[in-house]
PDB file of C-alpha atoms and ligand atoms in Angstrom:
ATOM      1  CA  MET G   1       0.106  -0.091  -0.061  1.00 77.00           C
ATOM      2  CA  THR G   2       1.646   3.699  -0.953  1.00 90.00           C
ATOM      3  CA  MET G   3       1.868   5.531   2.189  1.00 95.00           C
ATOM      4  CA  GLN G   4      -0.427   8.749   2.683  1.00 97.00           C
ATOM      5  CA  LEU G   5       0.000  11.692   5.004  1.00 98.00           C
ATOM      6  CA  ILE G   6      -2.749  14.246   4.867  1.00 98.00           C
ATOM      7  CA  ALA G   7      -2.998  17.603   6.377  1.00 98.00           C
ATOM      8  CA  ASP G   8      -6.852  18.591   6.591  1.00 98.00           C
ATOM      9  CA  SER G   9      -7.265  22.252   7.451  1.00 98.00           C
ATOM     10  CA  ILE G  10      -4.695  22.190  10.332  1.00 98.00           C
ATOM     11  CA  LYS G  11      -4.530  25.634  12.300  1.00 98.00           C
ATOM     12  CA  PHE G  12      -1.981  26.478  15.232  1.00 98.00           C
ATOM     13  CA  SER G  13      -1.530  29.359  17.648  1.00 97.00           C
ATOM     14  CA  TYR G  14       1.099  30.386  19.574  1.00 96.00           C
ATOM     15  CA  GLY G  15      -1.090  32.195  22.158  1.00 91.00           C
ATOM     16  CA  LEU G  16      -3.257  34.679  20.176  1.00 91.00           C
ATOM     17  CA  ARG G  17      -1.467  34.877  16.716  1.00 91.00           C
ATOM     18  CA  ALA G  18      -1.962  31.872  14.372  1.00 95.00           C
ATOM     19  CA  ALA G  19       0.904  30.842  13.122  1.00 98.00           C
ATOM     20  CA  VAL G  20      -0.805  28.276  10.915  1.00 98.00           C
ATOM     21  CA  SER G  21      -4.241  28.531   9.311  1.00 98.00           C
ATOM     22  CA  ASP G  22      -6.066  26.511   7.119  1.00 98.00           C
ATOM     23  CA  VAL G  23      -3.289  24.403   5.384  1.00 98.00           C
ATOM     24  CA  SER G  24      -4.240  21.630   3.972  1.00 98.00           C
ATOM     25  CA  PHE G  25      -2.108  18.938   1.482  1.00 98.00           C
ATOM     26  CA  LYS G  26      -1.701  15.188   0.340  1.00 97.00           C
ATOM     27  CA  ALA G  27       1.659  13.776   0.036  1.00 97.00           C
ATOM     28  CA  ALA G  28       2.237  10.264  -1.105  1.00 97.00           C
ATOM     29  CA  GLY G  29       4.859   7.463  -0.389  1.00 98.00           C
ATOM     30  CA  GLY G  30       8.154   7.958  -3.121  1.00 98.00           C
ATOM     31  CA  GLU G  31       7.452  11.683  -3.366  1.00 97.00           C
ATOM     32  CA  ILE G  32       8.872  14.710  -2.211  1.00 98.00           C
ATOM     33  CA  LEU G  33       6.864  17.602  -0.888  1.00 98.00           C
ATOM     34  CA  GLY G  34       8.774  21.007  -0.722  1.00 98.00           C
ATOM     35  CA  ILE G  35       7.583  23.461   1.661  1.00 98.00           C
ATOM     36  CA  ILE G  36       8.847  27.075   0.757  1.00 98.00           C
ATOM     37  CA  GLY G  37       7.900  30.490   1.543  1.00 98.00           C
ATOM     38  CA  PRO G  38       9.568  33.643   3.287  1.00 97.00           C
ATOM     39  CA  ASN G  39      10.927  33.656   6.881  1.00 95.00           C
ATOM     40  CA  GLY G  40       8.048  33.561   9.999  1.00 96.00           C
ATOM     41  CA  SER G  41       5.393  32.341   6.963  1.00 98.00           C
ATOM     42  CA  GLY G  42       5.214  29.094   9.593  1.00 98.00           C
ATOM     43  CA  LYS G  43       7.165  26.320   7.687  1.00 98.00           C
ATOM     44  CA  SER G  44       8.861  25.299  11.000  1.00 97.00           C
ATOM     45  CA  THR G  45       5.531  25.188  12.656  1.00 97.00           C
ATOM     46  CA  LEU G  46       3.931  22.916   9.808  1.00 98.00           C
ATOM     47  CA  ILE G  47       7.010  20.459  10.159  1.00 98.00           C
ATOM     48  CA  LYS G  48       6.248  20.357  13.944  1.00 97.00           C
ATOM     49  CA  LEU G  49       2.580  19.617  13.664  1.00 97.00           C
ATOM     50  CA  ILE G  50       3.451  17.083  11.348  1.00 97.00           C
ATOM     51  CA  SER G  51       6.093  15.440  13.742  1.00 96.00           C
ATOM     52  CA  GLY G  52       3.691  15.969  16.873  1.00 95.00           C
ATOM     53  CA  VAL G  53       5.943  18.087  18.559  1.00 94.00           C
ATOM     54  CA  LEU G  54       3.082  20.583  18.257  1.00 96.00           C
ATOM     55  CA  ARG G  55      -0.763  19.719  18.182  1.00 96.00           C
ATOM     56  CA  PRO G  56      -3.067  21.421  15.890  1.00 97.00           C
ATOM     57  CA  THR G  57      -5.797  23.532  17.433  1.00 96.00           C
ATOM     58  CA  ASN G  58      -7.959  22.736  14.559  1.00 96.00           C
ATOM     59  CA  GLY G  59      -7.962  20.179  11.854  1.00 97.00           C
ATOM     60  CA  ASN G  60      -6.227  16.819  11.591  1.00 96.00           C
ATOM     61  CA  VAL G  61      -2.914  15.373  10.603  1.00 98.00           C
ATOM     62  CA  LEU G  62      -3.495  11.963   9.066  1.00 98.00           C
ATOM     63  CA  ILE G  63      -1.342   9.187   8.212  1.00 98.00           C
ATOM     64  CA  ASN G  64      -3.052   6.243   5.948  1.00 97.00           C
ATOM     65  CA  GLY G  65      -6.414   7.572   7.105  1.00 97.00           C
ATOM     66  CA  GLU G  66      -5.344   7.514  11.140  1.00 97.00           C
ATOM     67  CA  ASP G  67      -5.527  10.581  13.063  1.00 97.00           C
ATOM     68  CA  THR G  68      -1.853  10.800  15.025  1.00 96.00           C
ATOM     69  CA  THR G  69      -2.518  12.991  17.712  1.00 92.00           C
ATOM     70  CA  LEU G  70      -4.393   9.512  19.002  1.00 94.00           C
ATOM     71  CA  TRP G  71      -1.032   7.758  18.659  1.00 96.00           C
ATOM     72  CA  SER G  72       1.638   7.156  21.411  1.00 95.00           C
ATOM     73  CA  PRO G  73       4.986   9.230  21.000  1.00 93.00           C
ATOM     74  CA  ARG G  74       6.506   5.643  20.664  1.00 94.00           C
ATOM     75  CA  ARG G  75       4.288   4.835  17.675  1.00 96.00           C
ATOM     76  CA  LEU G  76       4.630   8.240  16.409  1.00 96.00           C
ATOM     77  CA  ALA G  77       8.432   8.158  16.441  1.00 96.00           C
ATOM     78  CA  GLN G  78       8.594   4.757  14.812  1.00 97.00           C
ATOM     79  CA  THR G  79       6.655   6.213  11.865  1.00 98.00           C
ATOM     80  CA  VAL G  80       8.008   9.894  11.490  1.00 98.00           C
ATOM     81  CA  ALA G  81      11.907  10.804  11.547  1.00 98.00           C
ATOM     82  CA  VAL G  82      12.727  14.673  11.813  1.00 96.00           C
ATOM     83  CA  VAL G  83      16.243  15.939  10.052  1.00 95.00           C
ATOM     84  CA  PRO G  84      16.142  19.338  11.627  1.00 89.00           C
ATOM     85  CA  GLN G  85      17.918  22.711  10.397  1.00 81.00           C
ATOM     86  CA  ASP G  86      20.892  23.457  12.654  1.00 65.00           C
ATOM     87  CA  THR G  87      21.772  20.175  14.387  1.00 65.00           C
ATOM     88  CA  GLN G  88      23.205  21.127  17.497  1.00 68.00           C
ATOM     89  CA  ILE G  89      24.820  18.678  19.161  1.00 70.00           C
ATOM     90  CA  ALA G  90      26.183  19.410  22.759  1.00 69.00           C
ATOM     91  CA  PHE G  91      27.961  16.174  23.353  1.00 78.00           C
ATOM     92  CA  ASP G  92      30.964  14.566  21.853  1.00 86.00           C
ATOM     93  CA  PHE G  93      28.929  11.461  20.791  1.00 94.00           C
ATOM     94  CA  THR G  94      30.484   9.244  18.141  1.00 96.00           C
ATOM     95  CA  ALA G  95      28.625   9.112  14.606  1.00 96.00           C
ATOM     96  CA  ASP G  96      27.347   5.439  15.211  1.00 96.00           C
ATOM     97  CA  GLU G  97      26.216   6.507  18.816  1.00 96.00           C
ATOM     98  CA  ILE G  98      24.156   9.415  16.980  1.00 95.00           C
ATOM     99  CA  VAL G  99      22.594   6.927  14.659  1.00 97.00           C
ATOM    100  CA  ALA G 100      21.872   4.317  17.227  1.00 96.00           C
ATOM    101  CA  MET G 101      19.625   6.847  18.838  1.00 95.00           C
ATOM    102  CA  GLY G 102      17.358   6.290  16.100  1.00 97.00           C
ATOM    103  CA  ARG G 103      16.334   2.762  17.589  1.00 97.00           C
ATOM    104  CA  ASN G 104      14.961   4.448  20.779  1.00 95.00           C
ATOM    105  CA  PRO G 105      11.650   4.244  19.738  1.00 95.00           C
ATOM    106  CA  TYR G 106      12.015   0.589  19.277  1.00 95.00           C
ATOM    107  CA  ILE G 107      13.838  -0.308  22.793  1.00 92.00           C
ATOM    108  CA  SER G 108      12.120  -0.368  25.742  1.00 83.00           C
ATOM    109  CA  ARG G 109      14.191   1.160  29.111  1.00 77.00           C
ATOM    110  CA  PHE G 110      15.851  -2.102  30.402  1.00 80.00           C
ATOM    111  CA  GLN G 111      16.619  -3.743  27.272  1.00 85.00           C
ATOM    112  CA  SER G 112      19.781  -3.182  25.389  1.00 87.00           C
ATOM    113  CA  ILE G 113      20.406  -3.131  21.686  1.00 90.00           C
ATOM    114  CA  THR G 114      20.070  -6.395  19.756  1.00 93.00           C
ATOM    115  CA  ASN G 115      21.731  -7.688  16.743  1.00 95.00           C
ATOM    116  CA  ASN G 116      18.659  -6.700  14.627  1.00 96.00           C
ATOM    117  CA  ASP G 117      19.271  -3.169  15.664  1.00 96.00           C
ATOM    118  CA  MET G 118      22.518  -3.307  14.828  1.00 97.00           C
ATOM    119  CA  ASP G 119      21.956  -4.541  11.069  1.00 98.00           C
ATOM    120  CA  ILE G 120      19.780  -1.667  10.795  1.00 98.00           C
ATOM    121  CA  ILE G 121      22.354   0.839  12.220  1.00 98.00           C
ATOM    122  CA  LYS G 122      24.920  -0.761   9.804  1.00 97.00           C
ATOM    123  CA  ALA G 123      22.478  -0.730   6.851  1.00 97.00           C
ATOM    124  CA  ALA G 124      21.702   3.192   7.446  1.00 97.00           C
ATOM    125  CA  MET G 125      25.454   3.969   7.583  1.00 97.00           C
ATOM    126  CA  THR G 126      25.746   2.373   4.406  1.00 96.00           C
ATOM    127  CA  ALA G 127      23.050   3.983   2.676  1.00 94.00           C
ATOM    128  CA  THR G 128      24.051   7.062   3.642  1.00 95.00           C
ATOM    129  CA  ASN G 129      27.804   6.541   3.236  1.00 94.00           C
ATOM    130  CA  THR G 130      28.907   7.569   6.466  1.00 96.00           C
ATOM    131  CA  SER G 131      30.100   4.052   7.702  1.00 97.00           C
ATOM    132  CA  GLN G 132      33.615   5.305   7.568  1.00 97.00           C
ATOM    133  CA  PHE G 133      32.824   7.891  10.261  1.00 97.00           C
ATOM    134  CA  ALA G 134      31.216   5.473  12.914  1.00 96.00           C
ATOM    135  CA  GLY G 135      33.707   5.764  15.660  1.00 95.00           C
ATOM    136  CA  ARG G 136      34.484   9.591  15.061  1.00 96.00           C
ATOM    137  CA  SER G 137      33.236  12.348  17.003  1.00 95.00           C
ATOM    138  CA  ILE G 138      30.383  13.910  15.619  1.00 92.00           C
ATOM    139  CA  LEU G 139      31.931  17.515  16.664  1.00 91.00           C
ATOM    140  CA  GLU G 140      34.807  16.592  14.241  1.00 92.00           C
ATOM    141  CA  LEU G 141      32.583  16.399  10.984  1.00 92.00           C
ATOM    142  CA  SER G 142      31.957  18.469   8.349  1.00 91.00           C
ATOM    143  CA  GLY G 143      28.618  20.052   8.265  1.00 90.00           C
ATOM    144  CA  GLY G 144      27.786  17.967   5.166  1.00 91.00           C
ATOM    145  CA  GLU G 145      29.085  14.733   6.788  1.00 93.00           C
ATOM    146  CA  ARG G 146      27.056  15.526  10.055  1.00 92.00           C
ATOM    147  CA  GLN G 147      23.977  16.064   7.939  1.00 92.00           C
ATOM    148  CA  ARG G 148      24.422  12.654   6.506  1.00 94.00           C
ATOM    149  CA  VAL G 149      24.917  11.230  10.104  1.00 95.00           C
ATOM    150  CA  ILE G 150      21.718  12.811  11.071  1.00 95.00           C
ATOM    151  CA  ILE G 151      19.676  11.483   8.006  1.00 96.00           C
ATOM    152  CA  ALA G 152      21.447   7.715   8.756  1.00 97.00           C
ATOM    153  CA  ARG G 153      19.718   8.381  12.311  1.00 97.00           C
ATOM    154  CA  ALA G 154      16.637   9.135  10.855  1.00 97.00           C
ATOM    155  CA  LEU G 155      16.861   6.075   8.495  1.00 97.00           C
ATOM    156  CA  ALA G 156      17.294   3.724  11.571  1.00 97.00           C
ATOM    157  CA  GLN G 157      14.083   4.862  12.878  1.00 98.00           C
ATOM    158  CA  GLU G 158      12.615   2.835  10.198  1.00 97.00           C
ATOM    159  CA  PRO G 159      10.092   5.946   9.381  1.00 98.00           C
ATOM    160  CA  LYS G 160       7.474   5.912   6.825  1.00 98.00           C
ATOM    161  CA  VAL G 161       7.709   9.642   6.677  1.00 98.00           C
ATOM    162  CA  LEU G 162      10.682  11.618   6.662  1.00 98.00           C
ATOM    163  CA  LEU G 163      10.509  15.577   7.844  1.00 98.00           C
ATOM    164  CA  LEU G 164      13.621  17.615   6.813  1.00 98.00           C
ATOM    165  CA  ASP G 165      13.608  21.619   7.958  1.00 97.00           C
ATOM    166  CA  GLU G 166      16.003  23.318   5.922  1.00 95.00           C
ATOM    167  CA  PRO G 167      18.331  20.415   6.194  1.00 93.00           C
ATOM    168  CA  THR G 168      20.976  22.347   4.135  1.00 92.00           C
ATOM    169  CA  ALA G 169      20.790  25.688   5.098  1.00 88.00           C
ATOM    170  CA  ALA G 170      24.120  25.706   6.660  1.00 84.00           C
ATOM    171  CA  LEU G 171      25.942  23.922   3.574  1.00 88.00           C
ATOM    172  CA  ASP G 172      27.357  25.027   0.302  1.00 89.00           C
ATOM    173  CA  ILE G 173      25.287  24.387  -2.653  1.00 92.00           C
ATOM    174  CA  ASN G 174      27.588  21.562  -3.676  1.00 91.00           C
ATOM    175  CA  HIS G 175      26.738  19.743  -0.458  1.00 91.00           C
ATOM    176  CA  GLU G 176      23.234  20.945  -0.542  1.00 93.00           C
ATOM    177  CA  VAL G 177      22.930  18.894  -3.831  1.00 95.00           C
ATOM    178  CA  GLU G 178      24.770  16.082  -2.572  1.00 93.00           C
ATOM    179  CA  ILE G 179      22.193  15.773   0.618  1.00 94.00           C
ATOM    180  CA  PHE G 180      19.054  16.686  -1.964  1.00 96.00           C
ATOM    181  CA  GLU G 181      20.458  13.698  -4.146  1.00 96.00           C
ATOM    182  CA  LEU G 182      20.457  11.215  -1.018  1.00 95.00           C
ATOM    183  CA  VAL G 183      16.924  12.431   0.131  1.00 97.00           C
ATOM    184  CA  ARG G 184      15.646  11.911  -3.414  1.00 98.00           C
ATOM    185  CA  ARG G 185      17.096   8.327  -3.656  1.00 97.00           C
ATOM    186  CA  LEU G 186      15.808   7.296  -0.335  1.00 96.00           C
ATOM    187  CA  THR G 187      12.491   8.724  -0.682  1.00 98.00           C
ATOM    188  CA  LYS G 188      12.229   6.510  -3.977  1.00 97.00           C
ATOM    189  CA  GLN G 189      13.835   3.273  -2.610  1.00 96.00           C
ATOM    190  CA  LYS G 190      12.010   3.139   0.670  1.00 96.00           C
ATOM    191  CA  GLN G 191       8.763   4.751  -0.752  1.00 97.00           C
ATOM    192  CA  LEU G 192       9.051   7.342   2.193  1.00 98.00           C
ATOM    193  CA  VAL G 193       6.687  10.227   2.241  1.00 98.00           C
ATOM    194  CA  THR G 194       9.205  13.046   2.340  1.00 98.00           C
ATOM    195  CA  VAL G 195       8.198  16.543   3.574  1.00 98.00           C
ATOM    196  CA  ALA G 196      11.139  19.035   3.110  1.00 98.00           C
ATOM    197  CA  VAL G 197      11.354  22.899   4.007  1.00 98.00           C
ATOM    198  CA  LEU G 198      13.569  24.320   1.508  1.00 97.00           C
ATOM    199  CA  HIS G 199      14.892  27.945   1.276  1.00 94.00           C
ATOM    200  CA  ASP G 200      16.435  27.439  -2.125  1.00 95.00           C
ATOM    201  CA  LEU G 201      13.674  28.079  -4.932  1.00 96.00           C
ATOM    202  CA  ASN G 202      16.099  26.264  -7.211  1.00 96.00           C
ATOM    203  CA  LEU G 203      16.665  23.330  -5.261  1.00 97.00           C
ATOM    204  CA  ALA G 204      12.938  23.210  -4.565  1.00 98.00           C
ATOM    205  CA  ALA G 205      12.003  23.155  -8.506  1.00 97.00           C
ATOM    206  CA  GLU G 206      14.711  20.464  -8.997  1.00 97.00           C
ATOM    207  CA  TYR G 207      13.709  17.760  -6.242  1.00 98.00           C
ATOM    208  CA  CYS G 208      10.262  18.110  -5.131  1.00 98.00           C
ATOM    209  CA  HIS G 209       7.174  16.580  -6.945  1.00 97.00           C
ATOM    210  CA  ARG G 210       4.962  19.128  -5.422  1.00 98.00           C
ATOM    211  CA  LEU G 211       5.689  22.144  -3.570  1.00 98.00           C
ATOM    212  CA  LEU G 212       3.293  24.099  -0.939  1.00 98.00           C
ATOM    213  CA  LEU G 213       3.736  27.722  -0.887  1.00 98.00           C
ATOM    214  CA  LEU G 214       3.301  29.424   2.528  1.00 98.00           C
ATOM    215  CA  SER G 215       2.278  32.986   3.015  1.00 98.00           C
ATOM    216  CA  ARG G 216       1.926  34.329   6.774  1.00 96.00           C
ATOM    217  CA  GLY G 217       0.869  30.976   7.798  1.00 97.00           C
ATOM    218  CA  THR G 218      -1.718  30.034   4.775  1.00 98.00           C
ATOM    219  CA  VAL G 219      -1.106  28.550   1.868  1.00 98.00           C
ATOM    220  CA  ALA G 220      -0.686  30.696  -1.237  1.00 98.00           C
ATOM    221  CA  ALA G 221      -0.282  27.798  -3.766  1.00 98.00           C
ATOM    222  CA  TYR G 222       0.118  24.252  -3.817  1.00 98.00           C
ATOM    223  CA  GLY G 223       0.839  22.085  -6.734  1.00 98.00           C
ATOM    224  CA  SER G 224       3.251  21.135  -9.404  1.00 97.00           C
ATOM    225  CA  ALA G 225       6.362  23.211  -9.125  1.00 96.00           C
ATOM    226  CA  GLU G 226       5.829  25.151 -12.182  1.00 96.00           C
ATOM    227  CA  THR G 227       2.605  26.132 -11.252  1.00 97.00           C
ATOM    228  CA  VAL G 228       3.598  27.222  -7.638  1.00 98.00           C
ATOM    229  CA  LEU G 229       7.110  28.965  -8.776  1.00 97.00           C
ATOM    230  CA  GLU G 230       5.335  31.087 -11.385  1.00 96.00           C
ATOM    231  CA  PRO G 231       6.486  34.927 -10.910  1.00 95.00           C
ATOM    232  CA  GLU G 232       3.331  36.147 -10.162  1.00 95.00           C
ATOM    233  CA  ASN G 233       3.038  33.866  -6.933  1.00 96.00           C
ATOM    234  CA  ILE G 234       6.733  34.603  -5.919  1.00 96.00           C
ATOM    235  CA  SER G 235       6.623  38.355  -6.300  1.00 95.00           C
ATOM    236  CA  ALA G 236       3.014  38.085  -4.434  1.00 95.00           C
ATOM    237  CA  VAL G 237       4.524  36.129  -1.500  1.00 96.00           C
ATOM    238  CA  TYR G 238       8.224  37.416  -1.529  1.00 95.00           C
ATOM    239  CA  GLY G 239       7.591  40.839  -2.181  1.00 87.00           C
ATOM    240  CA  LEU G 240      10.018  40.922  -4.901  1.00 68.00           C
TER     241      LEU G 240
HETATM  242  P1  LIG B   1       9.443  29.911   9.355  1.00 79.23           P
HETATM  243  O1  LIG B   1      10.089  28.419   9.738  1.00 79.23           O
HETATM  244  O2  LIG B   1       8.657  29.685   8.261  1.00 79.23           O
HETATM  245  O3  LIG B   1      10.581  30.717   9.359  1.00 79.23           O
HETATM  246  P2  LIG B   1       8.042  29.524  11.936  1.00 79.23           P
HETATM  247  O4  LIG B   1       7.152  28.638  11.788  1.00 79.23           O
HETATM  248  O5  LIG B   1       8.999  29.636  12.772  1.00 79.23           O
HETATM  249  O6  LIG B   1       8.232  30.087  10.870  1.00 79.23           O
HETATM  250  O7  LIG B   1       7.155  30.727  12.647  1.00 79.23           O
HETATM  251  C1  LIG B   1       5.740  31.145  12.099  1.00 79.23           C
HETATM  252  C2  LIG B   1       5.512  32.493  12.974  1.00 79.23           C
HETATM  253  O8  LIG B   1       5.202  31.983  14.360  1.00 79.23           O
HETATM  254  C3  LIG B   1       6.396  33.371  13.105  1.00 79.23           C
HETATM  255  O9  LIG B   1       5.504  34.577  13.506  1.00 79.23           O
HETATM  256  C4  LIG B   1       7.175  33.296  14.275  1.00 79.23           C
HETATM  257  O10 LIG B   1       7.712  34.435  15.005  1.00 79.23           O
HETATM  258  C5  LIG B   1       6.191  32.624  15.421  1.00 79.23           C
HETATM  259  N1  LIG B   1       6.738  31.488  16.143  1.00 79.23           N
HETATM  260  C6  LIG B   1       7.485  30.605  15.866  1.00 79.23           C
HETATM  261  N2  LIG B   1       7.792  29.905  17.266  1.00 79.23           N
HETATM  262  C7  LIG B   1       7.402  30.432  18.218  1.00 79.23           C
HETATM  263  C8  LIG B   1       7.280  30.266  19.525  1.00 79.23           C
HETATM  264  N3  LIG B   1       7.706  28.840  20.056  1.00 79.23           N
HETATM  265  N4  LIG B   1       6.428  30.918  20.265  1.00 79.23           N
HETATM  266  C9  LIG B   1       5.946  32.460  19.718  1.00 79.23           C
HETATM  267  N5  LIG B   1       5.899  32.391  18.273  1.00 79.23           N
HETATM  268  C10 LIG B   1       6.348  31.561  17.573  1.00 79.23           C
HETATM  269 MG1  LIG B   2      11.737  27.823  10.243  1.00 79.23          MG
END
């Protein structure tokens, strides 16, 4: 069965101000939905609503028809993985320790890691070409290498839905392309529903099957890259 993620008129307010309002979209397994829009338009809030970090004040997030707000945190973490924008790792973990954290939603408190977990960790590192960093401190890796390790951690969660919030904001263009090539390949191979916030409209056009353009928390345009990236839409929203 093809995975399906639906946002059905979701709304969220921090206090009195709505940060996301009446946002709806559908995303399918094997495809990348790109979320674009100016700073403060609600992109990160939308990612947090899909991942369950925030709960919509109205509307629903549905995965294969099920309302995810009814799910346990463990079940949600077994289904949805997040790659944040700026991965701040304060402690001196090795790359393989970071990837192993992806198994946490599967391991109960007094249990330790199994051979099956080890196999999944190894496969995630192979798929992201990070095996060679296994014993090295995450702090000594370059930004692009570190982001690949974080993607490996997300894969180790064996998610059905992969959320990325400006995963390449801190990287130069060559490494941005490398990360999006990886994300595209994994999305196809594992038939993930991938939702990525992008700051670069060229990358959005190149890698996303569909785009959602946010303006002040509402949907300004939604559909194919060609329609969403029409100059009228872009100038109206970005004020160019
Ligand atoms: P984007 O990711 O598109 O830059 P955000 O989702 O981070 O936008 O923010 C959307 C709006 O919500 C902004 O006006 C922002 O100031 C506000 N906002 C974000 N996080 C919080 C918060 N924790 N408390 C109050 N307001 C917030
Ligand atoms: Mg943001």
